[in-house]
Amino acid sequence: MRRCPLCTSEATAPFYQDRKRAIYRCKRCMLLFADASSHLPPSAEVKRYRSANSKDKPLQQFLSSLITQCEQQVQGPLLGLNFGRLLGPQAMTPLEARGHKLKQYDPHFAPDHTLLRLKYDFICCYRVFEHFRFPGKEWQLLCSLLKPGGWMAISTQLLTELQGFPKWHHKNNLTHVSFYQEATFQYLASQAEFRLLFASKDLILVQKPTGSGITRDPSSLI
C-alpha cells in the first residue's frame, strides 16, 4: 500500500504500469502519483529543469495575465511570487514596470528561503505542480504564503478521463510524478477553505477568502 503524497490517505491502489514505473491512484483526493522508486536522480532532474527554465515567453504571458486580473481587484502595488520556474531579467522588466514587485523562488536555481517568510498578493506556479514529489507539503506552503484575498494561479495539465491515461503524453516525462484531476483541486480548495474559481484544461485558479472579496472572470488567463 502506498500512502498518498498529497492527502496522506492510505486508500490508494495500483492504476497503471509500464516498463519504467508504476502509477498509483488515490481514492480520496483523486491524485495519480508515480512510485517513489522510479523518481529520477536529482542530477538528471536538474538537467531537464535547466532547459525548461530557459523558456521565458509562455511564463511571462501567464504572469502578465494573472497580474492584470489582480489589478482589477486590488488597488496599489502588488507583491507576487513566481514559484518553481524562473524568468530571466529581461522578461522581468515589463512586469515590474507596471509598479509591482515579483519575487522568484526555485528550490534548485534560486533557493532563497527568506522569500518563504513573506506574504504575497498572488502566486504563480507555471508547470511545476507535476514535478512535486511531496505535493501535500508544497500545497500547504503555498497556501500559507498567500495574503487574505490573494490569488494562486497554477498551470498544469489536468487529466480529464482516467481511461485515457495510457495514451496521455503528459505522463511520458519522467520528471512528472504527480498528476491531477479537477476533482483533486476541488478537494484541495475545500480542505484549505479556498475559493476554486476555475479548473479546466491546464489552468487552476484559487483565491484565499477575505470575507468580502470580489472575484473576476479568470478566463483571460487561458
GROMACS .gro file of N, CA, C and O in nm, residues 59-138:
model
  320
   59LEU      N    1   0.564   3.163  -1.976
   59LEU     CA    2   0.553   3.201  -1.836
   59LEU      C    3   0.528   3.350  -1.823
   59LEU      O    4   0.446   3.395  -1.742
   60GLN      N    5   0.597   3.431  -1.902
   60GLN     CA    6   0.579   3.576  -1.897
   60GLN      C    7   0.435   3.614  -1.932
   60GLN      O    8   0.374   3.698  -1.865
   61GLN      N    9   0.379   3.550  -2.033
   61GLN     CA   10   0.241   3.578  -2.072
   61GLN      C   11   0.143   3.536  -1.963
   61GLN      O   12   0.045   3.606  -1.934
   62PHE      N   13   0.171   3.421  -1.902
   62PHE     CA   14   0.085   3.370  -1.795
   62PHE      C   15   0.086   3.467  -1.676
   62PHE      O   16  -0.019   3.501  -1.620
   63LEU      N   17   0.204   3.513  -1.639
   63LEU     CA   18   0.218   3.607  -1.528
   63LEU      C   19   0.151   3.740  -1.558
   63LEU      O   20   0.083   3.798  -1.472
   64SER      N   21   0.169   3.788  -1.679
   64SER     CA   22   0.110   3.917  -1.717
   64SER      C   23  -0.042   3.912  -1.707
   64SER      O   24  -0.106   4.005  -1.657
   65SER      N   25  -0.102   3.801  -1.752
   65SER     CA   26  -0.247   3.787  -1.744
   65SER      C   27  -0.293   3.779  -1.599
   65SER      O   28  -0.397   3.837  -1.561
   66LEU      N   29  -0.217   3.709  -1.516
   66LEU     CA   30  -0.252   3.699  -1.374
   66LEU      C   31  -0.247   3.835  -1.307
   66LEU      O   32  -0.338   3.873  -1.232
   67ILE      N   33  -0.143   3.913  -1.335
   67ILE     CA   34  -0.129   4.045  -1.274
   67ILE      C   35  -0.243   4.136  -1.318
   67ILE      O   36  -0.298   4.214  -1.239
   68THR      N   37  -0.281   4.127  -1.446
   68THR     CA   38  -0.393   4.207  -1.496
   68THR      C   39  -0.521   4.178  -1.418
   68THR      O   40  -0.596   4.269  -1.380
   69GLN      N   41  -0.547   4.049  -1.391
   69GLN     CA   42  -0.664   4.012  -1.313
   69GLN      C   43  -0.655   4.066  -1.170
   69GLN      O   44  -0.754   4.117  -1.116
   70CYS      N   45  -0.538   4.059  -1.111
   70CYS     CA   46  -0.521   4.108  -0.975
   70CYS      C   47  -0.539   4.259  -0.968
   70CYS      O   48  -0.594   4.312  -0.870
   71GLU      N   49  -0.492   4.330  -1.070
   71GLU     CA   50  -0.505   4.475  -1.073
   71GLU      C   51  -0.650   4.519  -1.073
   71GLU      O   52  -0.684   4.627  -1.023
   72GLN      N   53  -0.739   4.437  -1.127
   72GLN     CA   54  -0.881   4.469  -1.131
   72GLN      C   55  -0.945   4.456  -0.993
   72GLN      O   56  -1.053   4.509  -0.968
   73GLN      N   57  -0.877   4.384  -0.904
   73GLN     CA   58  -0.935   4.358  -0.773
   73GLN      C   59  -0.864   4.434  -0.662
   73GLN      O   60  -0.927   4.473  -0.563
   74VAL      N   61  -0.734   4.454  -0.673
   74VAL     CA   62  -0.654   4.513  -0.566
   74VAL      C   63  -0.594   4.645  -0.615
   74VAL      O   64  -0.530   4.650  -0.720
   75GLN      N   65  -0.614   4.750  -0.539
   75GLN     CA   66  -0.554   4.879  -0.572
   75GLN      C   67  -0.414   4.889  -0.513
   75GLN      O   68  -0.387   4.836  -0.406
   76GLY      N   69  -0.327   4.959  -0.585
   76GLY     CA   70  -0.192   4.980  -0.537
   76GLY      C   71  -0.096   4.873  -0.585
   76GLY      O   72  -0.135   4.777  -0.653
   77PRO      N   73   0.032   4.888  -0.552
   77PRO     CA   74   0.133   4.791  -0.597
   77PRO      C   75   0.110   4.653  -0.537
   77PRO      O   76   0.068   4.640  -0.422
   78LEU      N   77   0.139   4.552  -0.616
   78LEU     CA   78   0.123   4.413  -0.575
   78LEU      C   79   0.258   4.349  -0.549
   78LEU      O   80   0.357   4.383  -0.615
   79LEU      N   81   0.261   4.257  -0.456
   79LEU     CA   82   0.379   4.175  -0.433
   79LEU      C   83   0.345   4.032  -0.471
   79LEU      O   84   0.253   3.972  -0.415
   80GLY      N   85   0.417   3.979  -0.569
   80GLY     CA   86   0.389   3.845  -0.617
   80GLY      C   87   0.508   3.753  -0.603
   80GLY      O   88   0.623   3.797  -0.591
   81LEU      N   89   0.481   3.624  -0.608
   81LEU     CA   90   0.584   3.521  -0.602
   81LEU      C   91   0.570   3.431  -0.724
   81LEU      O   92   0.464   3.375  -0.749
   82ASN      N   93   0.678   3.418  -0.798
   82ASN     CA   94   0.687   3.322  -0.908
   82ASN      C   95   0.760   3.200  -0.851
   82ASN      O   96   0.879   3.206  -0.822
   83PHE      N   97   0.686   3.091  -0.835
   83PHE     CA   98   0.738   2.976  -0.760
   83PHE      C   99   0.771   2.861  -0.853
   83PHE      O  100   0.686   2.809  -0.924
   84GLY      N  101   0.899   2.821  -0.854
   84GLY     CA  102   0.939   2.696  -0.916
   84GLY      C  103   0.991   2.701  -1.057
   84GLY      O  104   1.042   2.601  -1.107
   85ARG      N  105   0.978   2.814  -1.124
   85ARG     CA  106   1.033   2.827  -1.259
   85ARG      C  107   1.068   2.973  -1.281
   85ARG      O  108   0.983   3.060  -1.260
   86LEU      N  109   1.189   3.002  -1.324
   86LEU     CA  110   1.240   3.139  -1.322
   86LEU      C  111   1.223   3.210  -1.454
   86LEU      O  112   1.235   3.151  -1.562
   87LEU      N  113   1.199   3.341  -1.443
   87LEU     CA  114   1.206   3.432  -1.556
   87LEU      C  115   1.342   3.498  -1.558
   87LEU      O  116   1.399   3.531  -1.454
   88GLY      N  117   1.395   3.521  -1.678
   88GLY     CA  118   1.520   3.594  -1.692
   88GLY      C  119   1.499   3.742  -1.664
   88GLY      O  120   1.387   3.792  -1.665
   89PRO      N  121   1.608   3.817  -1.640
   89PRO     CA  122   1.598   3.960  -1.607
   89PRO      C  123   1.523   4.042  -1.712
   89PRO      O  124   1.445   4.130  -1.677
   90GLN      N  125   1.546   4.016  -1.839
   90GLN     CA  126   1.479   4.093  -1.942
   90GLN      C  127   1.329   4.070  -1.942
   90GLN      O  128   1.250   4.161  -1.967
   91ALA      N  129   1.288   3.947  -1.914
   91ALA     CA  130   1.145   3.916  -1.909
   91ALA      C  131   1.079   3.976  -1.786
   91ALA      O  132   0.957   4.001  -1.785
   92MET      N  133   1.156   4.000  -1.682
   92MET     CA  134   1.101   4.059  -1.559
   92MET      C  135   1.071   4.207  -1.576
   92MET      O  136   0.980   4.260  -1.513
   93THR      N  137   1.147   4.276  -1.662
   93THR     CA  138   1.138   4.422  -1.672
   93THR      C  139   0.998   4.473  -1.702
   93THR      O  140   0.948   4.561  -1.630
   94PRO      N  141   0.929   4.422  -1.806
   94PRO     CA  142   0.795   4.477  -1.833
   94PRO      C  143   0.694   4.449  -1.723
   94PRO      O  144   0.600   4.527  -1.704
   95LEU      N  145   0.712   4.341  -1.648
   95LEU     CA  146   0.621   4.312  -1.537
   95LEU      C  147   0.641   4.410  -1.423
   95LEU      O  148   0.545   4.464  -1.368
   96GLU      N  149   0.765   4.436  -1.388
   96GLU     CA  150   0.793   4.527  -1.278
   96GLU      C  151   0.773   4.673  -1.317
   96GLU      O  152   0.754   4.760  -1.231
   97ALA      N  153   0.774   4.700  -1.448
   97ALA     CA  154   0.749   4.836  -1.496
   97ALA      C  155   0.607   4.881  -1.465
   97ALA      O  156   0.577   5.001  -1.467
   98ARG      N  157   0.520   4.788  -1.437
   98ARG     CA  158   0.382   4.820  -1.404
   98ARG      C  159   0.366   4.862  -1.257
   98ARG      O  160   0.255   4.888  -1.211
   99GLY      N  161   0.477   4.870  -1.185
   99GLY     CA  162   0.474   4.919  -1.048
   99GLY      C  163   0.466   4.811  -0.942
   99GLY      O  164   0.458   4.841  -0.822
  100HIS      N  165   0.469   4.686  -0.984
  100HIS     CA  166   0.458   4.575  -0.890
  100HIS      C  167   0.595   4.511  -0.866
  100HIS      O  168   0.689   4.530  -0.945
  101LYS      N  169   0.603   4.432  -0.760
  101LYS     CA  170   0.727   4.360  -0.729
  101LYS      C  171   0.702   4.210  -0.743
  101LYS      O  172   0.599   4.159  -0.696
  102LEU      N  173   0.796   4.143  -0.806
  102LEU     CA  174   0.785   3.999  -0.826
  102LEU      C  175   0.910   3.931  -0.770
  102LEU      O  176   1.021   3.957  -0.816
  103LYS      N  177   0.889   3.845  -0.672
  103LYS     CA  178   0.997   3.764  -0.618
  103LYS      C  179   0.997   3.628  -0.689
  103LYS      O  180   0.893   3.582  -0.735
  104GLN      N  181   1.115   3.565  -0.697
  104GLN     CA  182   1.124   3.436  -0.763
  104GLN      C  183   1.195   3.335  -0.674
  104GLN      O  184   1.304   3.362  -0.624
  105TYR      N  185   1.128   3.221  -0.658
  105TYR     CA  186   1.186   3.113  -0.577
  105TYR      C  187   1.190   2.986  -0.660
  105TYR      O  188   1.092   2.947  -0.724
  106ASP      N  189   1.305   2.921  -0.658
  106ASP     CA  190   1.321   2.791  -0.721
  106ASP      C  191   1.411   2.708  -0.630
  106ASP      O  192   1.520   2.752  -0.593
  107PRO      N  193   1.368   2.588  -0.591
  107PRO     CA  194   1.447   2.510  -0.495
  107PRO      C  195   1.583   2.469  -0.548
  107PRO      O  196   1.673   2.438  -0.468
  108HIS      N  197   1.602   2.470  -0.680
  108HIS     CA  198   1.730   2.430  -0.738
  108HIS      C  199   1.815   2.550  -0.780
  108HIS      O  200   1.936   2.551  -0.759
  109PHE      N  201   1.753   2.651  -0.842
  109PHE     CA  202   1.829   2.759  -0.905
  109PHE      C  203   1.820   2.892  -0.830
  109PHE      O  204   1.900   2.981  -0.857
  110ALA      N  205   1.725   2.906  -0.740
  110ALA     CA  206   1.712   3.031  -0.662
  110ALA      C  207   1.650   2.999  -0.527
  110ALA      O  208   1.540   3.042  -0.495
  111PRO      N  209   1.723   2.921  -0.443
  111PRO     CA  210   1.667   2.874  -0.316
  111PRO      C  211   1.681   2.975  -0.202
  111PRO      O  212   1.746   2.949  -0.101
  112ASP      N  213   1.620   3.093  -0.221
  112ASP     CA  214   1.625   3.197  -0.119
  112ASP      C  215   1.509   3.175  -0.022
  112ASP      O  216   1.396   3.218  -0.047
  113HIS      N  217   1.537   3.112   0.090
  113HIS     CA  218   1.430   3.074   0.182
  113HIS      C  219   1.373   3.193   0.258
  113HIS      O  220   1.265   3.179   0.320
  114THR      N  221   1.438   3.308   0.253
  114THR     CA  222   1.379   3.426   0.316
  114THR      C  223   1.250   3.465   0.245
  114THR      O  224   1.160   3.525   0.306
  115LEU      N  225   1.238   3.430   0.117
  115LEU     CA  226   1.116   3.463   0.042
  115LEU      C  227   0.997   3.381   0.091
  115LEU      O  228   0.883   3.420   0.065
  116LEU      N  229   1.024   3.273   0.160
  116LEU     CA  230   0.917   3.187   0.209
  116LEU      C  231   0.866   3.232   0.346
  116LEU      O  232   0.787   3.162   0.409
  117ARG      N  233   0.912   3.350   0.389
  117ARG     CA  234   0.862   3.408   0.513
  117ARG      C  235   0.779   3.534   0.488
  117ARG      O  236   0.738   3.602   0.582
  118LEU      N  237   0.758   3.565   0.359
  118LEU     CA  238   0.678   3.680   0.322
  118LEU      C  239   0.536   3.638   0.287
  118LEU      O  240   0.506   3.519   0.275
  119LYS      N  241   0.447   3.737   0.272
  119LYS     CA  242   0.310   3.713   0.231
  119LYS      C  243   0.288   3.784   0.097
  119LYS      O  244   0.334   3.897   0.077
  120TYR      N  245   0.213   3.718   0.008
  120TYR     CA  246   0.202   3.765  -0.130
  120TYR      C  247   0.057   3.788  -0.171
  120TYR      O  248  -0.034   3.718  -0.126
  121ASP      N  249   0.040   3.888  -0.261
  121ASP     CA  250  -0.091   3.914  -0.320
  121ASP      C  251  -0.127   3.809  -0.424
  121ASP      O  252  -0.245   3.781  -0.445
  122PHE      N  253  -0.027   3.755  -0.490
  122PHE     CA  254  -0.052   3.649  -0.588
  122PHE      C  255   0.069   3.557  -0.595
  122PHE      O  256   0.183   3.598  -0.567
  123ILE      N  257   0.043   3.434  -0.633
  123ILE     CA  258   0.148   3.334  -0.652
  123ILE      C  259   0.125   3.268  -0.787
  123ILE      O  260   0.012   3.229  -0.820
  124CYS      N  261   0.231   3.256  -0.864
  124CYS     CA  262   0.225   3.191  -0.994
  124CYS      C  263   0.303   3.061  -0.987
  124CYS      O  264   0.419   3.059  -0.945
  125CYS      N  265   0.239   2.952  -1.028
  125CYS     CA  266   0.304   2.820  -1.033
  125CYS      C  267   0.286   2.766  -1.175
  125CYS      O  268   0.184   2.703  -1.206
  126TYR      N  269   0.382   2.794  -1.260
  126TYR     CA  270   0.369   2.759  -1.401
  126TYR      C  271   0.446   2.631  -1.430
  126TYR      O  272   0.568   2.627  -1.423
  127ARG      N  273   0.372   2.524  -1.460
  127ARG     CA  274   0.430   2.395  -1.496
  127ARG      C  275   0.524   2.341  -1.389
  127ARG      O  276   0.632   2.292  -1.418
  128VAL      N  277   0.482   2.351  -1.264
  128VAL     CA  278   0.566   2.299  -1.156
  128VAL      C  279   0.495   2.195  -1.069
  128VAL      O  280   0.560   2.109  -1.011
  129PHE      N  281   0.360   2.201  -1.061
  129PHE     CA  282   0.288   2.109  -0.973
  129PHE      C  283   0.312   1.964  -1.010
  129PHE      O  284   0.314   1.876  -0.923
  130GLU      N  285   0.330   1.936  -1.139
  130GLU     CA  286   0.351   1.799  -1.182
  130GLU      C  287   0.486   1.743  -1.136
  130GLU      O  288   0.506   1.622  -1.134
  131HIS      N  289   0.577   1.831  -1.096
  131HIS     CA  290   0.710   1.789  -1.052
  131HIS      C  291   0.719   1.765  -0.901
  131HIS      O  292   0.820   1.715  -0.852
  132PHE      N  293   0.614   1.800  -0.827
  132PHE     CA  294   0.619   1.791  -0.681
  132PHE      C  295   0.618   1.644  -0.637
  132PHE      O  296   0.522   1.571  -0.661
  133ARG      N  297   0.724   1.604  -0.568
  133ARG     CA  298   0.729   1.469  -0.512
  133ARG      C  299   0.645   1.459  -0.386
  133ARG      O  300   0.593   1.352  -0.353
  134PHE      N  301   0.633   1.570  -0.316
  134PHE     CA  302   0.553   1.576  -0.193
  134PHE      C  303   0.452   1.690  -0.207
  134PHE      O  304   0.463   1.794  -0.140
  135PRO      N  305   0.354   1.675  -0.295
  135PRO     CA  306   0.264   1.787  -0.326
  135PRO      C  307   0.184   1.837  -0.207
  135PRO      O  308   0.145   1.954  -0.204
  136GLY      N  309   0.160   1.752  -0.108
  136GLY     CA  310   0.089   1.797   0.010
  136GLY      C  311   0.165   1.905   0.085
  136GLY      O  312   0.109   2.006   0.127
  137LYS      N  313   0.295   1.884   0.101
  137LYS     CA  314   0.378   1.982   0.171
  137LYS      C  315   0.388   2.111   0.091
  137LYS      O  316   0.383   2.222   0.147
  138GLU      N  317   0.404   2.099  -0.041
  138GLU     CA  318   0.414   2.218  -0.125
  138GLU      C  319   0.284   2.297  -0.124
  138GLU      O  320   0.285   2.421  -0.120
   0.00000   0.00000   0.00000
